[in-house]
Amino acid sequence: MEGILLIIDLTKYQEKGSYTTITGEYLPEDIDYFQREITVNESLDVKIDVFADEDEFVFTGTLKGGYQLACTRCLDQFRYSFETDLEFVIGKSEIDDLAHVNLNNKLKENLILTIPGKALCSPDCEGICSQCGQNLNIATCDCEQDDIDPRLEKLGELYNQE
């Protein structure tokens, strides 16, 4: 899927104290983050307030939308919705062309920060059977689940002595 870039024109807002609000859409290419593929199927809504300071632009706003993730328990794909605050600064000396200021890298950084460490399709997700691989949200299996972690086996013996 072709991405939608967010490129803005700041030529009218160079003077200190200048201010504008920008709304738009952002659709990045799919993200491969720590071997987790993040699929962005829909454009994300962006609203940014831009303040010009003496030698930098200050950006604040929100980024919201959703993307596809794999559940860490059952491995099924699900839509993860988010809304995050944006806050970043770009120095005027870092900008080559004020008529074409590219915000995509800053937006992608903020998007990556929304990825949960443990992505669950639902709080009560049962996951998959460690022996046969059956998705336990769909059906149960006949596998024996009495496996005891060998590191905790001695603890079980202590419990049985009482």
PDB file of N, CA and C in Angstrom, residues 1-70:
ATOM      1  N   MET A   1       0.847  -1.180   0.000  1.00  0.00           N
ATOM      2  CA  MET A   1       0.000   0.000   0.000  1.00  0.00           C
ATOM      3  C   MET A   1       0.889   1.238   0.000  1.00  0.00           C
ATOM      4  N   GLU A   2       0.598   2.168  -0.849  1.00  0.00           N
ATOM      5  CA  GLU A   2       1.360   3.412  -0.968  1.00  0.00           C
ATOM      6  C   GLU A   2       1.064   4.311   0.233  1.00  0.00           C
ATOM      7  N   GLY A   3       2.094   4.876   0.817  1.00  0.00           N
ATOM      8  CA  GLY A   3       1.925   5.729   1.982  1.00  0.00           C
ATOM      9  C   GLY A   3       1.488   7.134   1.600  1.00  0.00           C
ATOM     10  N   ILE A   4       0.895   7.833   2.561  1.00  0.00           N
ATOM     11  CA  ILE A   4       0.539   9.238   2.403  1.00  0.00           C
ATOM     12  C   ILE A   4       1.495  10.022   3.294  1.00  0.00           C
ATOM     13  N   LEU A   5       2.300  10.895   2.696  1.00  0.00           N
ATOM     14  CA  LEU A   5       3.281  11.670   3.435  1.00  0.00           C
ATOM     15  C   LEU A   5       2.659  12.965   3.927  1.00  0.00           C
ATOM     16  N   LEU A   6       3.154  13.453   5.047  1.00  0.00           N
ATOM     17  CA  LEU A   6       2.675  14.735   5.564  1.00  0.00           C
ATOM     18  C   LEU A   6       3.804  15.753   5.414  1.00  0.00           C
ATOM     19  N   ILE A   7       3.678  16.580   4.390  1.00  0.00           N
ATOM     20  CA  ILE A   7       4.662  17.620   4.096  1.00  0.00           C
ATOM     21  C   ILE A   7       3.937  18.960   4.193  1.00  0.00           C
ATOM     22  N   ILE A   8       4.486  19.874   4.980  1.00  0.00           N
ATOM     23  CA  ILE A   8       3.801  21.142   5.233  1.00  0.00           C
ATOM     24  C   ILE A   8       4.649  22.328   4.770  1.00  0.00           C
ATOM     25  N   ASP A   9       3.992  23.464   4.586  1.00  0.00           N
ATOM     26  CA  ASP A   9       4.631  24.700   4.149  1.00  0.00           C
ATOM     27  C   ASP A   9       4.671  25.665   5.333  1.00  0.00           C
ATOM     28  N   LEU A  10       5.867  26.044   5.758  1.00  0.00           N
ATOM     29  CA  LEU A  10       6.023  26.951   6.900  1.00  0.00           C
ATOM     30  C   LEU A  10       6.601  28.309   6.506  1.00  0.00           C
ATOM     31  N   THR A  11       6.571  28.636   5.220  1.00  0.00           N
ATOM     32  CA  THR A  11       7.169  29.905   4.772  1.00  0.00           C
ATOM     33  C   THR A  11       6.479  31.133   5.383  1.00  0.00           C
ATOM     34  N   LYS A  12       5.187  31.069   5.649  1.00  0.00           N
ATOM     35  CA  LYS A  12       4.452  32.212   6.217  1.00  0.00           C
ATOM     36  C   LYS A  12       4.618  32.325   7.736  1.00  0.00           C
ATOM     37  N   TYR A  13       5.248  31.336   8.352  1.00  0.00           N
ATOM     38  CA  TYR A  13       5.293  31.280   9.818  1.00  0.00           C
ATOM     39  C   TYR A  13       6.724  31.324  10.358  1.00  0.00           C
ATOM     40  N   GLN A  14       7.608  32.066   9.715  1.00  0.00           N
ATOM     41  CA  GLN A  14       9.009  32.131  10.131  1.00  0.00           C
ATOM     42  C   GLN A  14       9.238  33.086  11.298  1.00  0.00           C
ATOM     43  N   GLU A  15       8.399  34.099  11.402  1.00  0.00           N
ATOM     44  CA  GLU A  15       8.575  35.124  12.430  1.00  0.00           C
ATOM     45  C   GLU A  15       8.245  34.565  13.816  1.00  0.00           C
ATOM     46  N   LYS A  16       9.048  34.971  14.809  1.00  0.00           N
ATOM     47  CA  LYS A  16       8.830  34.515  16.178  1.00  0.00           C
ATOM     48  C   LYS A  16       7.420  34.878  16.638  1.00  0.00           C
ATOM     49  N   GLY A  17       6.724  33.931  17.228  1.00  0.00           N
ATOM     50  CA  GLY A  17       5.358  34.136  17.686  1.00  0.00           C
ATOM     51  C   GLY A  17       4.300  33.717  16.685  1.00  0.00           C
ATOM     52  N   SER A  18       4.708  33.375  15.471  1.00  0.00           N
ATOM     53  CA  SER A  18       3.736  32.907  14.469  1.00  0.00           C
ATOM     54  C   SER A  18       3.162  31.564  14.908  1.00  0.00           C
ATOM     55  N   TYR A  19       1.932  31.334  14.487  1.00  0.00           N
ATOM     56  CA  TYR A  19       1.219  30.141  14.936  1.00  0.00           C
ATOM     57  C   TYR A  19       0.274  29.677  13.839  1.00  0.00           C
ATOM     58  N   THR A  20       0.146  28.363  13.699  1.00  0.00           N
ATOM     59  CA  THR A  20      -0.843  27.803  12.780  1.00  0.00           C
ATOM     60  C   THR A  20      -1.245  26.420  13.263  1.00  0.00           C
ATOM     61  N   THR A  21      -2.400  25.988  12.828  1.00  0.00           N
ATOM     62  CA  THR A  21      -2.867  24.626  13.100  1.00  0.00           C
ATOM     63  C   THR A  21      -2.984  23.896  11.778  1.00  0.00           C
ATOM     64  N   ILE A  22      -2.450  22.687  11.758  1.00  0.00           N
ATOM     65  CA  ILE A  22      -2.461  21.881  10.550  1.00  0.00           C
ATOM     66  C   ILE A  22      -3.190  20.569  10.838  1.00  0.00           C
ATOM     67  N   THR A  23      -4.127  20.229   9.969  1.00  0.00           N
ATOM     68  CA  THR A  23      -4.792  18.928  10.068  1.00  0.00           C
ATOM     69  C   THR A  23      -4.531  18.181   8.769  1.00  0.00           C
ATOM     70  N   GLY A  24      -4.435  16.885   8.888  1.00  0.00           N
ATOM     71  CA  GLY A  24      -4.181  16.098   7.693  1.00  0.00           C
ATOM     72  C   GLY A  24      -4.225  14.619   7.982  1.00  0.00           C
ATOM     73  N   GLU A  25      -3.791  13.870   7.002  1.00  0.00           N
ATOM     74  CA  GLU A  25      -3.756  12.416   7.111  1.00  0.00           C
ATOM     75  C   GLU A  25      -2.336  11.943   6.890  1.00  0.00           C
ATOM     76  N   TYR A  26      -2.007  10.832   7.552  1.00  0.00           N
ATOM     77  CA  TYR A  26      -0.679  10.241   7.433  1.00  0.00           C
ATOM     78  C   TYR A  26      -0.852   8.740   7.325  1.00  0.00           C
ATOM     79  N   LEU A  27      -0.240   8.162   6.320  1.00  0.00           N
ATOM     80  CA  LEU A  27      -0.293   6.709   6.121  1.00  0.00           C
ATOM     81  C   LEU A  27       1.115   6.224   5.835  1.00  0.00           C
ATOM     82  N   PRO A  28       1.787   5.679   6.863  1.00  0.00           N
ATOM     83  CA  PRO A  28       3.148   5.198   6.643  1.00  0.00           C
ATOM     84  C   PRO A  28       3.144   3.839   5.941  1.00  0.00           C
ATOM     85  N   GLU A  29       4.294   3.482   5.413  1.00  0.00           N
ATOM     86  CA  GLU A  29       4.471   2.120   4.924  1.00  0.00           C
ATOM     87  C   GLU A  29       4.379   1.206   6.141  1.00  0.00           C
ATOM     88  N   ASP A  30       4.142  -0.097   5.917  1.00  0.00           N
ATOM     89  CA  ASP A  30       4.101  -1.037   7.036  1.00  0.00           C
ATOM     90  C   ASP A  30       5.413  -0.971   7.810  1.00  0.00           C
ATOM     91  N   ILE A  31       5.325  -1.176   9.109  1.00  0.00           N
ATOM     92  CA  ILE A  31       6.476  -1.021   9.988  1.00  0.00           C
ATOM     93  C   ILE A  31       6.913  -2.389  10.491  1.00  0.00           C
ATOM     94  N   ASP A  32       8.205  -2.670  10.391  1.00  0.00           N
ATOM     95  CA  ASP A  32       8.781  -3.883  10.972  1.00  0.00           C
ATOM     96  C   ASP A  32       9.564  -3.431  12.196  1.00  0.00           C
ATOM     97  N   TYR A  33       9.001  -3.677  13.364  1.00  0.00           N
ATOM     98  CA  TYR A  33       9.578  -3.167  14.601  1.00  0.00           C
ATOM     99  C   TYR A  33       9.884  -4.335  15.527  1.00  0.00           C
ATOM    100  N   PHE A  34      11.169  -4.597  15.770  1.00  0.00           N
ATOM    101  CA  PHE A  34      11.608  -5.721  16.597  1.00  0.00           C
ATOM    102  C   PHE A  34      10.936  -7.018  16.171  1.00  0.00           C
ATOM    103  N   GLN A  35      10.972  -7.306  14.889  1.00  0.00           N
ATOM    104  CA  GLN A  35      10.421  -8.510  14.268  1.00  0.00           C
ATOM    105  C   GLN A  35       8.917  -8.651  14.478  1.00  0.00           C
ATOM    106  N   ARG A  36       8.237  -7.542  14.705  1.00  0.00           N
ATOM    107  CA  ARG A  36       6.776  -7.512  14.789  1.00  0.00           C
ATOM    108  C   ARG A  36       6.295  -6.652  13.639  1.00  0.00           C
ATOM    109  N   GLU A  37       5.521  -7.243  12.745  1.00  0.00           N
ATOM    110  CA  GLU A  37       5.030  -6.477  11.605  1.00  0.00           C
ATOM    111  C   GLU A  37       3.777  -5.717  11.996  1.00  0.00           C
ATOM    112  N   ILE A  38       3.824  -4.413  11.785  1.00  0.00           N
ATOM    113  CA  ILE A  38       2.703  -3.526  12.075  1.00  0.00           C
ATOM    114  C   ILE A  38       2.135  -3.093  10.725  1.00  0.00           C
ATOM    115  N   THR A  39       0.886  -3.483  10.452  1.00  0.00           N
ATOM    116  CA  THR A  39       0.256  -3.168   9.179  1.00  0.00           C
ATOM    117  C   THR A  39      -0.724  -2.019   9.378  1.00  0.00           C
ATOM    118  N   VAL A  40      -0.466  -0.918   8.676  1.00  0.00           N
ATOM    119  CA  VAL A  40      -1.332   0.254   8.768  1.00  0.00           C
ATOM    120  C   VAL A  40      -2.197   0.266   7.511  1.00  0.00           C
ATOM    121  N   ASN A  41      -3.484  -0.080   7.670  1.00  0.00           N
ATOM    122  CA  ASN A  41      -4.408  -0.198   6.540  1.00  0.00           C
ATOM    123  C   ASN A  41      -5.180   1.081   6.243  1.00  0.00           C
ATOM    124  N   GLU A  42      -5.220   1.980   7.192  1.00  0.00           N
ATOM    125  CA  GLU A  42      -6.029   3.189   7.044  1.00  0.00           C
ATOM    126  C   GLU A  42      -5.195   4.402   7.418  1.00  0.00           C
ATOM    127  N   SER A  43      -5.504   5.526   6.804  1.00  0.00           N
ATOM    128  CA  SER A  43      -4.732   6.733   7.119  1.00  0.00           C
ATOM    129  C   SER A  43      -5.041   7.177   8.554  1.00  0.00           C
ATOM    130  N   LEU A  44      -4.024   7.729   9.192  1.00  0.00           N
ATOM    131  CA  LEU A  44      -4.131   8.195  10.566  1.00  0.00           C
ATOM    132  C   LEU A  44      -4.433   9.693  10.554  1.00  0.00           C
ATOM    133  N   ASP A  45      -5.238  10.127  11.511  1.00  0.00           N
ATOM    134  CA  ASP A  45      -5.600  11.542  11.607  1.00  0.00           C
ATOM    135  C   ASP A  45      -4.537  12.298  12.397  1.00  0.00           C
ATOM    136  N   VAL A  46      -4.116  13.425  11.845  1.00  0.00           N
ATOM    137  CA  VAL A  46      -3.083  14.247  12.467  1.00  0.00           C
ATOM    138  C   VAL A  46      -3.634  15.653  12.662  1.00  0.00           C
ATOM    139  N   LYS A  47      -3.437  16.190  13.849  1.00  0.00           N
ATOM    140  CA  LYS A  47      -3.756  17.597  14.118  1.00  0.00           C
ATOM    141  C   LYS A  47      -2.553  18.158  14.866  1.00  0.00           C
ATOM    142  N   ILE A  48      -1.925  19.160  14.274  1.00  0.00           N
ATOM    143  CA  ILE A  48      -0.693  19.712  14.844  1.00  0.00           C
ATOM    144  C   ILE A  48      -0.788  21.232  14.936  1.00  0.00           C
ATOM    145  N   ASP A  49      -0.430  21.767  16.103  1.00  0.00           N
ATOM    146  CA  ASP A  49      -0.264  23.199  16.295  1.00  0.00           C
ATOM    147  C   ASP A  49       1.222  23.494  16.151  1.00  0.00           C
ATOM    148  N   VAL A  50       1.552  24.479  15.319  1.00  0.00           N
ATOM    149  CA  VAL A  50       2.949  24.843  15.065  1.00  0.00           C
ATOM    150  C   VAL A  50       3.190  26.246  15.596  1.00  0.00           C
ATOM    151  N   PHE A  51       4.194  26.380  16.462  1.00  0.00           N
ATOM    152  CA  PHE A  51       4.581  27.677  17.019  1.00  0.00           C
ATOM    153  C   PHE A  51       5.996  27.989  16.550  1.00  0.00           C
ATOM    154  N   ALA A  52       6.200  29.163  16.022  1.00  0.00           N
ATOM    155  CA  ALA A  52       7.537  29.584  15.611  1.00  0.00           C
ATOM    156  C   ALA A  52       8.210  30.302  16.767  1.00  0.00           C
ATOM    157  N   ASP A  53       9.400  29.856  17.085  1.00  0.00           N
ATOM    158  CA  ASP A  53      10.219  30.513  18.093  1.00  0.00           C
ATOM    159  C   ASP A  53      11.385  31.172  17.365  1.00  0.00           C
ATOM    160  N   GLU A  54      12.310  31.711  18.107  1.00  0.00           N
ATOM    161  CA  GLU A  54      13.419  32.433  17.475  1.00  0.00           C
ATOM    162  C   GLU A  54      14.187  31.576  16.469  1.00  0.00           C
ATOM    163  N   ASP A  55      14.596  30.390  16.877  1.00  0.00           N
ATOM    164  CA  ASP A  55      15.393  29.553  15.987  1.00  0.00           C
ATOM    165  C   ASP A  55      14.886  28.112  15.889  1.00  0.00           C
ATOM    166  N   GLU A  56      13.598  27.904  16.179  1.00  0.00           N
ATOM    167  CA  GLU A  56      13.024  26.567  16.074  1.00  0.00           C
ATOM    168  C   GLU A  56      11.509  26.638  15.912  1.00  0.00           C
ATOM    169  N   PHE A  57      10.952  25.533  15.454  1.00  0.00           N
ATOM    170  CA  PHE A  57       9.495  25.372  15.390  1.00  0.00           C
ATOM    171  C   PHE A  57       9.102  24.338  16.448  1.00  0.00           C
ATOM    172  N   VAL A  58       8.063  24.646  17.209  1.00  0.00           N
ATOM    173  CA  VAL A  58       7.565  23.744  18.238  1.00  0.00           C
ATOM    174  C   VAL A  58       6.246  23.163  17.738  1.00  0.00           C
ATOM    175  N   PHE A  59       6.154  21.838  17.731  1.00  0.00           N
ATOM    176  CA  PHE A  59       4.972  21.136  17.235  1.00  0.00           C
ATOM    177  C   PHE A  59       4.302  20.411  18.399  1.00  0.00           C
ATOM    178  N   THR A  60       2.997  20.627  18.565  1.00  0.00           N
ATOM    179  CA  THR A  60       2.203  19.886  19.542  1.00  0.00           C
ATOM    180  C   THR A  60       0.900  19.474  18.867  1.00  0.00           C
ATOM    181  N   GLY A  61       0.337  18.365  19.293  1.00  0.00           N
ATOM    182  CA  GLY A  61      -0.914  17.930  18.682  1.00  0.00           C
ATOM    183  C   GLY A  61      -1.256  16.502  19.019  1.00  0.00           C
ATOM    184  N   THR A  62      -2.029  15.873  18.131  1.00  0.00           N
ATOM    185  CA  THR A  62      -2.452  14.487  18.345  1.00  0.00           C
ATOM    186  C   THR A  62      -2.318  13.685  17.056  1.00  0.00           C
ATOM    187  N   LEU A  63      -2.113  12.394  17.251  1.00  0.00           N
ATOM    188  CA  LEU A  63      -2.083  11.418  16.164  1.00  0.00           C
ATOM    189  C   LEU A  63      -3.011  10.301  16.605  1.00  0.00           C
ATOM    190  N   LYS A  64      -4.011   9.973  15.757  1.00  0.00           N
ATOM    191  CA  LYS A  64      -4.928   8.907  16.167  1.00  0.00           C
ATOM    192  C   LYS A  64      -5.353   8.075  14.967  1.00  0.00           C
ATOM    193  N   GLY A  65      -5.733   6.840  15.288  1.00  0.00           N
ATOM    194  CA  GLY A  65      -6.157   5.899  14.251  1.00  0.00           C
ATOM    195  C   GLY A  65      -6.013   4.476  14.752  1.00  0.00           C
ATOM    196  N   GLY A  66      -5.636   3.575  13.859  1.00  0.00           N
ATOM    197  CA  GLY A  66      -5.482   2.181  14.238  1.00  0.00           C
ATOM    198  C   GLY A  66      -4.605   1.448  13.250  1.00  0.00           C
ATOM    199  N   TYR A  67      -4.131   0.290  13.675  1.00  0.00           N
ATOM    200  CA  TYR A  67      -3.311  -0.565  12.825  1.00  0.00           C
ATOM    201  C   TYR A  67      -3.487  -2.018  13.234  1.00  0.00           C
ATOM    202  N   GLN A  68      -3.021  -2.922  12.387  1.00  0.00           N
ATOM    203  CA  GLN A  68      -3.151  -4.365  12.614  1.00  0.00           C
ATOM    204  C   GLN A  68      -1.929  -4.878  13.373  1.00  0.00           C
ATOM    205  N   LEU A  69      -2.187  -5.678  14.399  1.00  0.00           N
ATOM    206  CA  LEU A  69      -1.145  -6.326  15.193  1.00  0.00           C
ATOM    207  C   LEU A  69      -1.466  -7.799  15.339  1.00  0.00           C
ATOM    208  N   ALA A  70      -0.473  -8.602  15.638  1.00  0.00           N
ATOM    209  CA  ALA A  70      -0.690 -10.009  15.970  1.00  0.00           C
ATOM    210  C   ALA A  70      -0.761 -10.118  17.488  1.00  0.00           C
TER     211      ALA A  70
END
